[in-house]
Amino acid sequence: MITLLLDDEPFQLKLLEAQLRTLGVGNIIRHERARDALPLFDGDQHVVDLIFCDLQMPDMDGVEFVRHLARNHYSGDLILFSGENERILASVECLAQAHGLRVLGALKKPVSMERLKELIDLSLSSPESTPPAARGQSAYSLPVLESAYATEELEAAISGKQFVNHYQPRVEMATGRVIGAETLVRWEHPQDGLVMPDRFIPNLEYYGLIDDLTRIVLSDALEQTRVWRKLGWNLQISINMSTESLSAIRFADFVIGELGKVDIPGSSLLLEVPANIFEQDQRGLLDILTRLRLRQIGLSIHDFGIAEVSLAELQTIPVDELKVDRTLVRDARDDASLRLRVRNSLGTAKQLGVTAAAEGVETRADWDFLAASDCDIAQGYFIARPMPAADFPGWAAEWEAGQGRELDLAGPSDPESQTST
Ligand code: C2E
Ligand code: CA
């Protein structure tokens, strides 16, 4: 078995090689530049059986290299590794699988010996003779492949203002009142139509462009909030944040500046972040969060209940809301132990004295279960799908008139039903 290691950092290369040798892996080829490794994949007979590929390399990054492997019908195993966050690793993993490559897994640096051993064992037991297309266990097919928008196209979309915010209502369960809206961005792609965020956010994060999008989304959402406030609607607006954007040094200044421009109180803004925020360097983060807190800007953990977060961790940063993730609400429908988990998650919010919220509320039964579980705020297709700002007032008037829960939300009038997903 010949193993190829690709990483632009010589120290990381040496470290990984030493770890592999400890596990009994010999025949190792190392390259600091992906381009130098390309000749290994010329022609039909490839000598390499296993590749460890770093994602961020200056001459040719992991995504380009994966594409090259696919074009050359590489049939060995692939392990991706990176110092970047797990979401980016996961998105490149999906991309590689969509190309029909056999991805054994993704490793976060520094690489743990235990995980490394697991993957090596997997590689040794893999059926070499089976062609990758037959082995591919990918749940993803063409849509993910198409989702790999190139950096130039993403940059052009940002400068060409091709992104638009949709808004999904958030309702207070006790009263049924519409108290806020979550901002969900869509890309009005000139050829592909309305493109959903899961198809471009991971790429924007990967290419370091996510801050640019966050700024556009935030400014537009605050302007929209200003307009709604003028009409007498004091909605709290939620914005999705990548942890990287929140941690950016100048981010707090930017948010505070934007709020000032539209003259909106900080309490009208809620920033939604994933639970991986607890893995960040807490000192820098606390500085930013404290500044936001001083302006009453809220913070919500919007994938609550799926990742393990302890009460002690939750007390380290100023959180205002815990929102149970939609996948948990969905899976809890048919699983009593998961229903207990939802209840416990909502209970944790209560214990901390913060708002308990849930998303992915799709049915009357979901609503009733959450209402009985002490959930404060609900969001989901049962109430309404995300919609363009222009549709929001009409929808809200109907909802407040009491027809909301009887609406056929999956019907043809759904503004997002025509879109590509
Ligand atoms: P999220 O923050 O978990 O947002 C909720 C997602 O669930 C949205 O998907 C929404 O349309 C969908 N959803 C709402 N109610 C239901 C329901 O009842 N059932 C089901 N099955 N789904 C429901 P969407 O709009 O495709 O957004 C996907 C993800 O993209 C978001 O997940 C969020 O993480 C990310 N995202 C969206 N806008 C932005 C943004 O401006 N910046 C960043 N960084 N991420 C964003
Ligand atoms: Ca969210």
CSV table of C-alpha atoms and ligand atoms in Angstrom, one decimal, residues 182 240 272 302, ligand 2:
chain,number,residue,atom,x,y,z
A,182,GLU,CA,-35.5,34.6,11.2
A,240,ASN,CA,-27.6,33.4,11.2
A,272,GLU,CA,-28.0,32.9,15.9
A,302,HIS,CA,-29.7,27.6,17.2
B,2,CA,CA,-30.9,29.6,12.4
